[in-house]
Coordinates of C-alpha atoms and ligand atoms in Angstrom, one line a residue:
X165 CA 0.0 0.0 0.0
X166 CA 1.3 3.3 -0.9
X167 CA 1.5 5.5 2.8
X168 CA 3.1 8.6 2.3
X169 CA 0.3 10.0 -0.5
X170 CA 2.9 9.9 -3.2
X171 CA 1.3 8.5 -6.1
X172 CA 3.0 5.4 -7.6
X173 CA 3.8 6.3 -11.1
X174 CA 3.1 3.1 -13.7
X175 CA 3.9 3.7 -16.4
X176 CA 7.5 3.0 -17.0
X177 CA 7.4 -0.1 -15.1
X178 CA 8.7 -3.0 -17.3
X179 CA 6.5 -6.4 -17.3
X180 CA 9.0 -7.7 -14.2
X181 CA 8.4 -4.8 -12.4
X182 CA 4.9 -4.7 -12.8
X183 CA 4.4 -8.4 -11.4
X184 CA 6.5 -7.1 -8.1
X185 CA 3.9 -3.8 -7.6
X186 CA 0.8 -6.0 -7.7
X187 CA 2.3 -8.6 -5.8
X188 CA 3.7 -6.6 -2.9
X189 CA 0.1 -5.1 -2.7
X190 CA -1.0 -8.5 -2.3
X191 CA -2.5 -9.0 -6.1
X192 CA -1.7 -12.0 -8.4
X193 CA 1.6 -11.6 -10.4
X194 CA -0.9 -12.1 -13.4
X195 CA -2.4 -8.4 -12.9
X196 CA 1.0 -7.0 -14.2
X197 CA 0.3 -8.7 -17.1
X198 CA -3.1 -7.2 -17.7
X199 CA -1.8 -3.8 -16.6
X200 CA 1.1 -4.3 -19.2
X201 CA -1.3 -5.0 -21.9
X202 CA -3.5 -2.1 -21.0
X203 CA -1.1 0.1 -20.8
X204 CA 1.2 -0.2 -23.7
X205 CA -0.5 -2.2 -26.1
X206 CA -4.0 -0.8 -25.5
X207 CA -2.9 2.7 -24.9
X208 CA -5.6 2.5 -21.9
X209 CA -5.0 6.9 -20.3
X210 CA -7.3 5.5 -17.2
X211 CA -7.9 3.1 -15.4
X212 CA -11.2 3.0 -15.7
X213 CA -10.6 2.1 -19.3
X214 CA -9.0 -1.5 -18.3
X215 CA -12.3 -3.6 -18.7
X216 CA -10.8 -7.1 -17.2
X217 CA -9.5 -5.6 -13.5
X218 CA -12.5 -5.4 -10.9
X219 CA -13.7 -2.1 -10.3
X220 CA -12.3 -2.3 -6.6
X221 CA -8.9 -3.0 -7.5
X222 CA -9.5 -0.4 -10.2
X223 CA -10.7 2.4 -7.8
X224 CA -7.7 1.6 -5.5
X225 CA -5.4 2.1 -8.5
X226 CA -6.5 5.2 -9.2
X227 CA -6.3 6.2 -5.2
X228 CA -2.6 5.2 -4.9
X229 CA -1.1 5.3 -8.9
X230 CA -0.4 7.3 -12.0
X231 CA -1.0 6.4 -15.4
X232 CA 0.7 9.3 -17.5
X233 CA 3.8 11.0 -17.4
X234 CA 3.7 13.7 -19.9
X235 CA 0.8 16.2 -21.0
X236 CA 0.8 17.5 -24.9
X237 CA 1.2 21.4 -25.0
X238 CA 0.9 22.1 -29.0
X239 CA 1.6 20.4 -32.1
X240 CA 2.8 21.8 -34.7
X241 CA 2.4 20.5 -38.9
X242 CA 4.9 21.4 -41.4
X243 CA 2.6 21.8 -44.4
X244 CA 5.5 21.0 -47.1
X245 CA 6.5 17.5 -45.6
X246 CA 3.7 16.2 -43.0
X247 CA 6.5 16.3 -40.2
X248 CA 4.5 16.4 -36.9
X249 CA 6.0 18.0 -33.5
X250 CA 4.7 17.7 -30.6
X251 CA 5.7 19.6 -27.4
X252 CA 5.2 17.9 -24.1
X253 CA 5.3 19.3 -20.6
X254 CA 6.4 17.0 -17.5
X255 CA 5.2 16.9 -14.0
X256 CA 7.7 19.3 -12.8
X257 CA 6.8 21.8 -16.1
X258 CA 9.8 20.7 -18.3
X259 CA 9.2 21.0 -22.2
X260 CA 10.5 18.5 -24.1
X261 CA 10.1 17.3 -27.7
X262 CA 9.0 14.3 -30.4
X263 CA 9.1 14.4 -33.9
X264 CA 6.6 12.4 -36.0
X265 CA 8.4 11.9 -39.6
X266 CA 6.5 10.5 -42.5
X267 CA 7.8 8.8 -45.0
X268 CA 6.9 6.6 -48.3
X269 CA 6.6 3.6 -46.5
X270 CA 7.1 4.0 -42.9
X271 CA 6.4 6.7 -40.5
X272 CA 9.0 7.4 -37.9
X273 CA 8.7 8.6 -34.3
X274 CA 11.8 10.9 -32.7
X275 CA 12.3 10.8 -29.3
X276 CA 14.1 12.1 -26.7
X277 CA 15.7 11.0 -23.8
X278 CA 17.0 14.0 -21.8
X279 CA 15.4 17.7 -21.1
X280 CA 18.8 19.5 -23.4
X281 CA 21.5 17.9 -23.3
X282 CA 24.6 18.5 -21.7
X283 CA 27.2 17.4 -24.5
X284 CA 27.5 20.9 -26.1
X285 CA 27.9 19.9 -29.5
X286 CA 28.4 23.1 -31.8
X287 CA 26.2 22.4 -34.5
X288 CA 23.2 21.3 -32.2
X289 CA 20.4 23.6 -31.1
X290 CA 19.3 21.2 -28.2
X291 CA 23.0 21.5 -26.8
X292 CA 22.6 25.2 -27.1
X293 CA 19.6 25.1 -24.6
X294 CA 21.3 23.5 -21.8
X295 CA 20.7 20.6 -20.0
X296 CA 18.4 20.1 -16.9
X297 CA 17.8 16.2 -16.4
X298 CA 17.3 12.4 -18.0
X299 CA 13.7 11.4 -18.7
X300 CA 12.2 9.1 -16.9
X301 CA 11.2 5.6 -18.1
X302 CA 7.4 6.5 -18.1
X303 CA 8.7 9.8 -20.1
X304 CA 10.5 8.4 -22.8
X305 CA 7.5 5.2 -23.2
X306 CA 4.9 8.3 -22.9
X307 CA 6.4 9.8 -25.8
X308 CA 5.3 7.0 -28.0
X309 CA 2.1 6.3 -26.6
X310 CA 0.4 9.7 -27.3
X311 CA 1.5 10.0 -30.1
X312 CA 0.9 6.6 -31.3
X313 CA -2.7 7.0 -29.8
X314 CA -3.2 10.6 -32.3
X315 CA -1.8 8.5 -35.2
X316 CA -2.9 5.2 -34.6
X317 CA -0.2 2.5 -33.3
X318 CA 0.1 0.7 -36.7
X319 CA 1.0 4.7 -38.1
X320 CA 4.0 4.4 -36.0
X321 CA 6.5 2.1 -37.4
X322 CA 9.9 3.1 -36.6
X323 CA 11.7 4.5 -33.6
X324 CA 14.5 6.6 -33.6
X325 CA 16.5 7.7 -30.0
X326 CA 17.8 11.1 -32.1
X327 CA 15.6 13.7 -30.4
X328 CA 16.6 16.2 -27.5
X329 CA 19.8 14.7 -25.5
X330 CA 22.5 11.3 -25.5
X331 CA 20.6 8.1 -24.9
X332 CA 24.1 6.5 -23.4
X333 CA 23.7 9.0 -20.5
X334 CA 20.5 8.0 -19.7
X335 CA 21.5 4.1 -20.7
X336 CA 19.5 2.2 -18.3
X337 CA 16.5 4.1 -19.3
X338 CA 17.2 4.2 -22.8
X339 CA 17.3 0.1 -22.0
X340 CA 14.1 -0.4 -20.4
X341 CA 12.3 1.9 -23.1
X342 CA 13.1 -0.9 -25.7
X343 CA 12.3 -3.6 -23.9
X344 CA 8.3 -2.0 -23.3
X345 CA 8.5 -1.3 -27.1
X346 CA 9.6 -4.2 -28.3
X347 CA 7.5 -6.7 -25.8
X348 CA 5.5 -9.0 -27.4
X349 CA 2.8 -7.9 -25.1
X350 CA 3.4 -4.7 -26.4
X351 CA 2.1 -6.0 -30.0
X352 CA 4.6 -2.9 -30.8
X353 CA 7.8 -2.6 -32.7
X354 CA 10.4 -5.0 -33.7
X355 CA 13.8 -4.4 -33.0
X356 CA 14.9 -3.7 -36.3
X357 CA 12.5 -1.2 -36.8
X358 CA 14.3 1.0 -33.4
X359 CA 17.5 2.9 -33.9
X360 CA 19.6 4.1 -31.1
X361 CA 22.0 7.5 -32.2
X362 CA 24.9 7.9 -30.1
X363 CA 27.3 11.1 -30.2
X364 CA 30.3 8.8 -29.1
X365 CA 30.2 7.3 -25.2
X366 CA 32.1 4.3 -26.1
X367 CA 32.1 1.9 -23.3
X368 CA 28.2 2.3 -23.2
X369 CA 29.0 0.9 -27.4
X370 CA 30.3 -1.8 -25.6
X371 CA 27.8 -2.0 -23.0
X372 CA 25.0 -2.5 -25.5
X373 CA 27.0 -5.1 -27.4
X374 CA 27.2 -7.2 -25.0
X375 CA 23.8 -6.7 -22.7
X376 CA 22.1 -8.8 -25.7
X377 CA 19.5 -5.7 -26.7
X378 CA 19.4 -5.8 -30.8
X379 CA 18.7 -2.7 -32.2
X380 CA 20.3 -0.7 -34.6
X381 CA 23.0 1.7 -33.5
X382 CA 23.8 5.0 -35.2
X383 CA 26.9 6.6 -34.5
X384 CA 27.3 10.8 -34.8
X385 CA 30.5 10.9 -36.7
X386 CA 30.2 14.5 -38.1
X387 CA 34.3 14.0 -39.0
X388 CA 37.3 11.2 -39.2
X389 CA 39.7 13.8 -37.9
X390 CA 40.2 13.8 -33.6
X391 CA 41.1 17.8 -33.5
X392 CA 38.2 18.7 -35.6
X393 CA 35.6 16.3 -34.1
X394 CA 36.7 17.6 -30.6
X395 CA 36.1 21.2 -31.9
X396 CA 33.0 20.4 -32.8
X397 CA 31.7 17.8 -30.5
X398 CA 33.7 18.6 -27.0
X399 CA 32.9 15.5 -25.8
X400 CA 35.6 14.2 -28.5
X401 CA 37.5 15.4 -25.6
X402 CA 36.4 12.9 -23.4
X403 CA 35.7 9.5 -25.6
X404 CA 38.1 9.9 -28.5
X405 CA 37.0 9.1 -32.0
X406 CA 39.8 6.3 -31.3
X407 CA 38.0 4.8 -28.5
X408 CA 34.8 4.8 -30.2
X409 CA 35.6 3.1 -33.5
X410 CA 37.2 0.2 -31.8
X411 CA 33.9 -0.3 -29.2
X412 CA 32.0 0.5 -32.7
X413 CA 34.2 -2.3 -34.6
X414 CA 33.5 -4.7 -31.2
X415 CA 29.5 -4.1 -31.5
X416 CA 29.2 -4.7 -35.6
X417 CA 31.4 -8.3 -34.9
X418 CA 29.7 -9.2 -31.4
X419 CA 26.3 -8.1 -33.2
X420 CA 27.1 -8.8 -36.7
X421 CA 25.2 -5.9 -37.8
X422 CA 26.2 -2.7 -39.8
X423 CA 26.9 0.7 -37.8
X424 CA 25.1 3.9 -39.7
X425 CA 27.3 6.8 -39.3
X426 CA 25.3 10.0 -39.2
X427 CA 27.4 12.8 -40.9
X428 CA 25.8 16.7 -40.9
X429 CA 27.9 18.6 -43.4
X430 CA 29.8 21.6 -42.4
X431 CA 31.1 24.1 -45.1
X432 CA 35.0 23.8 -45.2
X433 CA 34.9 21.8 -41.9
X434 CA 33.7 18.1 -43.0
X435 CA 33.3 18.7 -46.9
X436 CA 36.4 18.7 -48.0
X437 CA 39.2 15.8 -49.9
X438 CA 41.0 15.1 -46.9
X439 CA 37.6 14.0 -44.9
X440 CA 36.9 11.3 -47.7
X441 CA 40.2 9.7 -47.3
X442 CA 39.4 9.6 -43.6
X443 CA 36.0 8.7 -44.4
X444 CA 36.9 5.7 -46.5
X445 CA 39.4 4.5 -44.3
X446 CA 36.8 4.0 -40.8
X447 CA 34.4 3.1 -43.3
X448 CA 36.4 0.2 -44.8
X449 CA 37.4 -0.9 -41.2
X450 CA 34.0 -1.0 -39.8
X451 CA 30.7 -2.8 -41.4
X452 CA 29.1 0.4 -41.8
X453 CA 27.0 3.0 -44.0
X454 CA 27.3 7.0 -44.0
X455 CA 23.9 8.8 -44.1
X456 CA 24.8 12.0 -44.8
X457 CA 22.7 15.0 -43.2
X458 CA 22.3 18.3 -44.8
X459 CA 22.5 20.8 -42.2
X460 CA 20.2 22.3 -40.6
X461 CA 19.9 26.2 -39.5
X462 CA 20.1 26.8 -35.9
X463 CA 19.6 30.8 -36.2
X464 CA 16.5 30.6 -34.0
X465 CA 18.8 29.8 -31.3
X466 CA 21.3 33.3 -32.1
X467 CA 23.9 31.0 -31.8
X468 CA 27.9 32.7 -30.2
X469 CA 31.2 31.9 -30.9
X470 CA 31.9 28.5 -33.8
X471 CA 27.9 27.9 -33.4
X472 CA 27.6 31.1 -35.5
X473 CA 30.0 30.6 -38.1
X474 CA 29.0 27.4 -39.5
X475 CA 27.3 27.3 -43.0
X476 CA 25.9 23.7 -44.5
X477 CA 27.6 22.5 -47.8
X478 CA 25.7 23.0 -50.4
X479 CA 23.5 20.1 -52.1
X480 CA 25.0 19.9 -55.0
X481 CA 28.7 19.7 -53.3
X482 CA 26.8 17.1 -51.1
X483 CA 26.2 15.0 -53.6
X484 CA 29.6 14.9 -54.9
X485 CA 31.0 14.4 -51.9
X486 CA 28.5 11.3 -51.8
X487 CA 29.7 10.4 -55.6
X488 CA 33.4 10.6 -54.5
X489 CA 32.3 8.2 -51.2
X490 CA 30.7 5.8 -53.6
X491 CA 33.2 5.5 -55.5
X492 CA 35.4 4.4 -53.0
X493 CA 32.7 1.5 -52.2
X494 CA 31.0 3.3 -49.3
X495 CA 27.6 2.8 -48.6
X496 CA 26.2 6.5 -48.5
X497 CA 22.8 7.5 -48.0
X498 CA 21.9 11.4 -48.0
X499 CA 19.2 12.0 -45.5
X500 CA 16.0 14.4 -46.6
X501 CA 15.5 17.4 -44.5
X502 CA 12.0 17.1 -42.9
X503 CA 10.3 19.7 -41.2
X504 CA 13.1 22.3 -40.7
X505 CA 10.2 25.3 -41.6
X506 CA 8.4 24.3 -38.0
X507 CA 12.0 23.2 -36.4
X508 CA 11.0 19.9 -36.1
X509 CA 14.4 18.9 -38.2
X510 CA 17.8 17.1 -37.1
X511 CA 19.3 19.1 -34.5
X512 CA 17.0 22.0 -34.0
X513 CA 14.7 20.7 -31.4
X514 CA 15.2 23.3 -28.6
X515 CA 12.8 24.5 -25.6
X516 CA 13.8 27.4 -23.3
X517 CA 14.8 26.3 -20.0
X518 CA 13.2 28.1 -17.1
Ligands
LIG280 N1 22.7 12.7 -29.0 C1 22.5 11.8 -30.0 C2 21.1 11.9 -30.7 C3 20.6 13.3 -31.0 S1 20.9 14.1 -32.5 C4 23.5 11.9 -31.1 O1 24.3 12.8 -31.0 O2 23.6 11.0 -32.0 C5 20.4 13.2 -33.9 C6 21.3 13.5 -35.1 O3 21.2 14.8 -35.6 C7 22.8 13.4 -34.7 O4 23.5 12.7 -35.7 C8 23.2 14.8 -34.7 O5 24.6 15.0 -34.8 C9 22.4 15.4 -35.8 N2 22.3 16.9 -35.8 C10 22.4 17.7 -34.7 N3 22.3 19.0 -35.0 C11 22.1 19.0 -36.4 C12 21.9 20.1 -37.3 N4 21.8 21.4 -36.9 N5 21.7 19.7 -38.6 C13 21.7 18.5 -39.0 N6 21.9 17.4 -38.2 C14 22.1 17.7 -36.9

């Protein structure tokens, strides 16, 4: 029984977990199940809602637990591309950010795991807000379900960990988050379908290797060279592009699966000969593919200092920077911008912190 009129917040709560709350209150194990269901499959916002659970236990649910973590502020629709955001507030008045991202086949939901981030990276508008704290469980799950509830949960068919902040600092949540999505109670999304993007803490690469979680793993390369990379990503500084390729090169043999590198191109910074020689040499070490990402303005945020002197490459040099890649037998993929008039795009998620 919950004493001290704190309200016990489900949702979160893996299927494990669940069967320990109803059994220390003195329930069968088999009501986590049904709460599971309810919650994640079913999208249930109430209890009232979860039809199989007696209307006792129900009303002393509702007496001593939560259901929902996160309440929807706006949306926002880019008219040229369909991109969706949505701005959520938490229980302590937070603002964070998802991105729904449709595509030809597939419709993709960005998350995010932190409120900011704290990893500073130069090119980023979410680094340029700051960083207060990691999501919860419930936070990062909630994300998902109210938006898959608007769309309907069959419109959401891919995940992608690349909104506001560095799932490997919040790695235990970032964990538990998959294993709710990808429950077969769930009915939700296979693994494959579930992309994790990483700026670089490499013994959390290792760490997901080897904790036997499949998913896919994007890395944020942005550039093969350790002084530039640190310039641009300071926390280079602290997990070298060395360190990182060899915990990347351990995950794509223990996992025998290909690493995307995510690469935003920077006018004279990442564009030029020298980066596709260094390019082609990680990319021939490591079972990998480059998605290249135009990039995207972070004006709204009056960037200082090297935030306000970078310029994106332009698309035509893109794609002969691609041209040269391929050429060399890299993989390279050159990633759409979608919904950068709303700034729902790569990088430009930003609330202001109070
Ligand atoms: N912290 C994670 C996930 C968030 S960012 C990571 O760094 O991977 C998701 C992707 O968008 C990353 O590859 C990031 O480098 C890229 N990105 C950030 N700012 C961008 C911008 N202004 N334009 C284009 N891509 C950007």
């Amino acid at each position: 029984m919950n004493t001290n009129n704190k309200k016990i917040q489900l949702k979160g709560l893996t299927l494990p977990e669940l069967e320990e709350y109803f059994v220390s209150i003195g329930e069968p194990k088999f009501r986590g199940r049904q709460v599971f269901n309810w919650m994640y499959n079913h999208l249930a916002a109430d209890f009232s809602e979860m039809g199989n659970i007696s209307k006792e236990l129900r009303q002393k649910l509702s007496a001593n637990c939560e259901l929902q973590t996160l309440n929807l502020v706006t949306t926002q629709n880019s008219p040229s591309t369909g991109t969706k955001k949505y701005l959520f507030a938490t229980h302590d008045e937070r603002k964070i950010e998802s991105v729904v991202i449709p595509e030809k086949e597939r419709n993709t939901l960005c998350i995010s795991t932190q409120v900011g981030c704290p990893l500073d990276c130069k090119f980023c508008a979410t680094g340029l807000m700051g960083y207060k704290r990691n999501l919860s469980v419930g936070e990062v799950v909630d994300q998902y379900l109210l938006t898959a509830k608007e769309h309907g949960k069959k419109n959401i068919t891919n995940i992608v960990y690349m909104g506001m902040g560095e799932p490997f600092l919040n790695y235990e949540t970032t964990l538990k988050s998959v294993e709710i999505f990808t429950h077969e109670l769930t009915k939700g999304l296979s693994r494959l379908r579930i992309t994790i993007s990483t700026a670089g803490i490499a013994p959390r690469i290792k760490d997901l290797a080897d904790c036997g979680v499949r998913v896919k793993l994007a890395f944020s390369l942005h550039s093969g060279f350790e002084d530039i990379r640190s310039m641009i990503m300071p926390i280079n500084k602290k997990y070298s592009l060395k360190e990182n390729l060899e915990a990347l090169k351990y995950y794509a043999k223990k996992t025998k699966t290909r690493i995307t590198f995510e690469y935003t191109m920077l006018k004279d910074i990442n564009d030029r000969n020298e980066d596709i020689k260094a390019l082609t040499k990680i990319c021939s070490s490591i079972p990998s593919k480059i998605n290249i990402i135009p990039f995207n303005s972070i004006k709204h945020m009056a960037p200082e200092g090297i935030s306000s002197k970078l310029e994106p490459t332009s698309l035509t040099e893109i794609h002969q920077f691609a041209d040269k890649l391929r050429n060399n037998n890299i993989t390279v993929m050159i990633r759409e911008t979608q919904g950068d008039d709303i700034a729902a795009a790569c990088g430009q998620l930003a609330v202001k912190i109070n």
